[in-house]
Amino acid sequence: MEEVCEGKDFSFPSQEEKILSFWSEIDAFKGQLDRTQNLPEFIFYDGPPFATGLPHYGHILTGTLKDILPRYKSMTGHHVIRRFGWDCHGLPVENEIDRKLGIKRRDQILDMGIGKYNEECRSIVTRYVEEWEKIVTRTGRWVDFKNDYKTMDLKYMESVWWVFAQLYENNLTTKGFKVMPYSTGCKTPLSNFEAGENYKTVSDPEIMVAFPIVGEPDNAAFVAWTTTPWTLPSNLALCVNANFVYVKVRNKYSGKIYVVAESRLSELPTEKPKSNSTNGPSGDSKKSKSKGSSGEKTKDSAADSYEVLEKFSGASLVGKKYEPLFNYFLEFLDAAFRVIADNYVTDDSGTGIVHCAPAFGEDDYRVCIANRIIIEEEKLIVAVDDDGRFTGKIADFSGRYVKDADKDVIEAVKAKGRLVKHGTFTHSYPFCCRSDTPLIYRAVPSWFVKVTQLKEQLLDNNKHTYWVPEYVKDKRFHNWLENARDWAISRSRFWGTPIPVWISEDGVEEIVMDSVEKLERLSGAKVLHSHGVVNCFIWETCI
């Protein structure tokens, strides 16, 4: 190369282009690989970017770091192959195709045919490859684009099948449910990271609901608070905090008797006595309104409206039964509709009593499983479909979108005489960053890797791992492993790597495919992609 000039006419960008041209002329990257062919291998795995978007600053920054390490290892006597990769599957591609084809519901995809749908997805995944190669090369990074890998390649998917089969054979997989942020617009669960990208300040209904205690001599009722009335038809339990003090109180004017946390008594609706006036026995024509009927605040305190009859610990309430609000889940009557306890119940909002719908809350699900409200995970009934509409199980609201049904559910609660208080609650709420629809929390069927079973081994391996910087080992990564939970690996996608499990209709027999050869041998069909697989077998879901 010519000598680098100095002075005011020097330009870094033009000099960089000259260097890139020189590297291309002498094929420097290939030359380095040829010269180091017989040296020890240094394996470098490059996490692939998504193939349907253009590179941004984050890609350029991490790409530079990914270039520094392989260069260093090459200079210290290693052979470093640097294959570029592409993440081709998943929601971003499906979301674009859904918009292109005007798809709003999952049944439209089934009517279209999974094969045709996946071909539409395949057609757009490599449209930005040239732009990526141009920009990555311009940053000075040495990487092999010609021998790249794609997650939609059958060989790549087969490697995922093999890994799953190894986990399955070692009893490190299980099937169950996981409550996740769910987008009814995109018909898919989202990661917690995705769920946190689009919060909005919104007003939702807030209501307090009475749950009469079975066998209570004073006809007292537990009072629970919720901002998701649509979950009430799926109620199976009430949860208290065993360490809180609870009170049984009588409303001085209506005579109704409620049980709430002592620290939350002030949240019960206040009332004024009817005063006599010249307007007749009905009282003052300008009598104040009850917060229980209008949501408007009054100047009276709950202490003025309620008489404390009894105090007791939250622990003493555990096991008490209450009357179901709706009759949709009476098959669980023996095990459900009782009080349980957990420390996730706080006294910074509500009544200190939480209504639990295990299909629609992560803590709800956890405590209902732990307390055997649901005896087996497989028996969990998710009464909301993939489109966010009530199933036929919730007969009175069947087919209604859950958020639209809030008002009707509140009216039904009121008609049953169980509405204690209602109003609006302004808070920050997550929306889908793609469809801009409000997220709900919903239980989805999933395959899990039993990470908790491996926790001690993982922690021990971390002790013998060299970390830079060193504090990551004992702080960040150790703490992460210490709190690791079983890993949900399923994704409810059409365009993705199928989980390689065939399950008989009676659920007794399971066959795991660890290779394409095994699948083709048992099915007698050639496999091209996941839609070819679907034509051979019924698959659980996609990774």
Short mmCIF file of C-alpha atoms in Angstrom, two decimals, residues 45-49 66 85 149:
data_model
loop_
_atom_site.label_atom_id
_atom_site.label_comp_id
_atom_site.label_asym_id
_atom_site.label_seq_id
_atom_site.Cartn_x
_atom_site.Cartn_y
_atom_site.Cartn_z
CA TYR A 45 -20.10 -18.58 17.96
CA ASP A 46 -21.67 -15.45 16.54
CA GLY A 47 -25.24 -14.92 17.74
CA PRO A 48 -27.16 -14.21 14.53
CA PRO A 49 -29.04 -10.99 13.83
CA LYS A 66 -16.94 -9.75 17.97
CA GLY A 85 -25.47 -16.48 10.73
CA TYR A 149 -25.80 -20.54 8.40
#
